[in-house]
Every structure is written in C-alpha cells, then in structure tokens.
Tab-separated table of C-alpha atoms in Angstrom:
chain	number	residue	atom	x	y	z
A	1	MET	CA	17.942	90.968	178.505
A	2	PRO	CA	19.339	91.793	181.918
A	3	LEU	CA	22.522	93.438	180.631
A	4	THR	CA	20.915	95.989	178.303
A	5	VAL	CA	20.966	98.645	181.029
A	6	LYS	CA	24.636	97.910	181.795
A	7	TYR	CA	25.623	98.191	178.136
A	8	SER	CA	23.420	101.265	177.654
A	9	GLU	CA	25.377	103.023	180.381
A	10	LYS	CA	28.764	101.851	179.084
A	11	TYR	CA	27.985	102.730	175.472
A	12	ASN	CA	25.995	105.921	176.035
A	13	ASP	CA	28.326	107.971	173.796
A	14	ALA	CA	28.014	105.459	170.952
A	15	LEU	CA	24.215	105.385	171.330
A	16	ILE	CA	24.076	109.173	171.163
A	17	ALA	CA	26.416	109.288	168.146
A	18	LEU	CA	24.392	106.764	166.139
A	19	ALA	CA	21.091	108.370	167.128
A	20	THR	CA	22.437	111.731	166.005
A	21	VAL	CA	23.792	110.556	162.648
A	22	THR	CA	20.677	108.507	161.796
A	23	GLN	CA	18.113	110.801	163.431
A	24	ARG	CA	16.530	107.661	164.907
A	25	PRO	CA	16.673	105.990	168.330
A	26	ALA	CA	19.618	103.680	168.975
A	27	ASN	CA	19.204	100.813	171.440
A	28	ILE	CA	21.170	98.000	172.994
A	29	VAL	CA	19.810	94.614	171.905
A	30	ASN	CA	20.579	91.012	172.781
A	31	ILE	CA	21.399	88.921	169.710
A	32	ALA	CA	21.916	85.248	170.530
A	33	GLY	CA	23.473	86.047	173.908
A	34	ASP	CA	25.698	88.883	172.685
A	35	TYR	CA	24.877	92.560	172.848
A	36	ALA	CA	24.942	95.092	170.010
A	37	ILE	CA	23.678	98.551	169.156
A	38	ARG	CA	20.674	98.536	166.837
A	39	VAL	CA	19.107	101.390	164.880
A	40	ASP	CA	15.818	100.690	163.095
A	41	LEU	CA	15.605	102.404	159.711
A	42	GLU	CA	12.878	102.777	157.112
A	43	TYR	CA	11.717	100.055	154.686
A	44	ASN	CA	12.207	97.184	157.188
A	45	ARG	CA	15.924	97.867	157.420
A	46	TYR	CA	18.181	98.222	160.416
A	47	ALA	CA	21.831	98.778	161.316
A	48	ILE	CA	23.815	96.777	163.866
A	49	ALA	CA	27.015	98.111	165.447
A	50	THR	CA	29.528	96.042	167.411
A	51	ASN	CA	33.120	96.563	168.448
A	52	THR	CA	34.063	92.862	168.369
A	53	LEU	CA	33.127	90.160	165.875
A	54	ARG	CA	30.568	88.687	168.294
A	55	GLY	CA	29.099	91.760	169.982
A	56	LEU	CA	29.934	94.646	172.269
A	57	SER	CA	33.042	94.368	174.404
A	58	ASP	CA	32.781	94.700	178.179
A	59	ASP	CA	35.277	97.566	177.831
A	60	PRO	CA	33.983	100.293	175.499
A	61	ASP	CA	37.373	102.052	175.561
A	62	ALA	CA	39.351	99.005	174.396
A	63	ASN	CA	41.242	99.492	171.171
A	64	GLY	CA	39.438	97.705	168.436
A	65	THR	CA	37.432	98.048	165.285
A	66	TRP	CA	33.765	98.925	164.914
A	67	LEU	CA	31.693	96.759	162.598
A	68	ILE	CA	28.544	98.249	161.072
A	69	ARG	CA	26.134	96.057	159.128
A	70	PHE	CA	22.953	97.111	157.334
A	71	PHE	CA	20.235	94.446	157.171
A	72	GLN	CA	16.976	93.967	155.309
A	73	SER	CA	14.385	92.310	157.567
A	74	SER	CA	12.733	89.242	156.148
A	75	THR	CA	8.949	89.234	156.150
A	76	ASP	CA	8.608	85.564	155.236
A	77	GLY	CA	10.467	83.995	158.158
A	78	GLU	CA	13.800	83.626	156.397
A	79	GLN	CA	17.077	84.978	157.752
A	80	ASP	CA	17.582	88.749	157.477
A	81	GLN	CA	19.797	89.739	154.544
A	82	VAL	CA	23.058	91.672	155.030
A	83	LEU	CA	22.992	94.552	152.542
A	84	ALA	CA	26.344	96.150	153.377
A	85	GLU	CA	29.002	96.127	156.066
A	86	ALA	CA	32.174	97.994	156.925
A	87	THR	CA	34.745	98.265	159.674
A	88	HIS	CA	36.743	101.193	160.977
A	89	GLN	CA	38.511	102.228	164.143
A	90	TRP	CA	35.910	104.961	164.747
A	91	LEU	CA	32.187	104.237	165.000
A	92	ILE	CA	30.868	107.023	162.767
A	93	ASP	CA	33.556	106.396	160.150
A	94	ALA	CA	32.493	102.738	160.059
A	95	PHE	CA	28.872	103.879	159.663
A	96	ASP	CA	29.806	106.221	156.811
A	97	CYS	CA	31.797	103.476	155.046
A	98	ALA	CA	28.911	101.010	155.367
A	99	LEU	CA	26.493	103.626	154.034
A	100	GLU	CA	28.783	104.241	151.049
A	101	ARG	CA	28.875	100.487	150.358
A	102	LEU	CA	25.093	100.299	150.644
A	103	GLU	CA	24.807	102.956	147.946
A	104	ALA	CA	27.644	101.561	145.780
A	105	GLU	CA	26.073	98.098	145.731
A	106	GLY	CA	22.739	99.527	144.573
A	107	ASN	CA	20.885	98.770	147.784
A	108	THR	CA	19.388	102.193	148.371
A	109	ILE	CA	15.669	102.710	147.919
A	110	VAL	CA	14.484	105.689	145.910
A	111	ALA	CA	11.191	107.000	147.222
A	112	ASP	CA	8.881	109.792	146.142
A	113	ALA	CA	9.576	111.580	149.415
A	114	ASP	CA	13.056	111.534	150.951
A	115	PHE	CA	12.049	112.665	154.431
A	116	GLY	CA	14.420	111.135	156.926
A	117	ASP	CA	16.801	109.665	154.331
A	118	ILE	CA	20.028	109.208	156.284
A	119	SER	CA	22.167	109.543	153.164
A	120	ARG	CA	20.663	112.838	152.006
A	121	PRO	CA	22.734	115.947	152.824
A	122	ASP	CA	20.912	118.713	154.628
A	123	THR	CA	20.718	121.637	152.204
A	124	THR	CA	18.727	123.950	154.452
A	125	LEU	CA	21.773	125.499	156.117
C-alpha cells in the first residue's frame, strides 16, 4: 500500500469530514489496486467513499460525484454485502443520502444502548 500516504495527504479534508460526521477514524485503503476512504462502524459494518466509480481520483479537486457505500462484513468468507449506497456532488451529502437509504431499507440495527449511533441526533445541546 505505498500510495496510502499520498492519498492521505491529498484527501486530508475528506478524511477529517468523514471522521467528524461518523465520530470514528477514517483511513485510506487499497481495494484491488484502487484507493478509497474507509470508515469502520459498529456491528461489522463499514463505509467506503470514492469520487470515481473505481476509487479515488488523483485530483481531489476534480469535478465529480462522491459515491458512499455501506457494507456488512461477512464472517463466513463470502463477499461483503452492500447495504446501501448513494452519490452526490458533495461528500457529506452523499454520506447523508446513503445513511437515509440504509434506514429506509430497514438495514439499521436497534440496540439496547445507542452510544455512538451515527444516525442519532445529539440532543444534549
């Protein structure tokens, strides 16, 4: 993964934005030779962000569309399942749209404790 540092520098703003909205670390990962931003979530789930269909562009300022996909990791060696995806010109708007689709398609997990739930509004203000 020799280009992770290069992409981390180029996409620092996107990494910070996703880390802020999810309250989890965001990292550059190599997926089959292409690079993407990955955020690991609870319940063996993760989000992948790219600004091209294959991966991250060499030019982070190029006009394009962000693609956000939520996945469920497979524990039995099968391919990870796409739970929801969305595109938008702006990264956080794409994230919000994908999160709405995740909820609309019934793929949210209700737990006894909601600590760290990225879809829960903060009511402590």
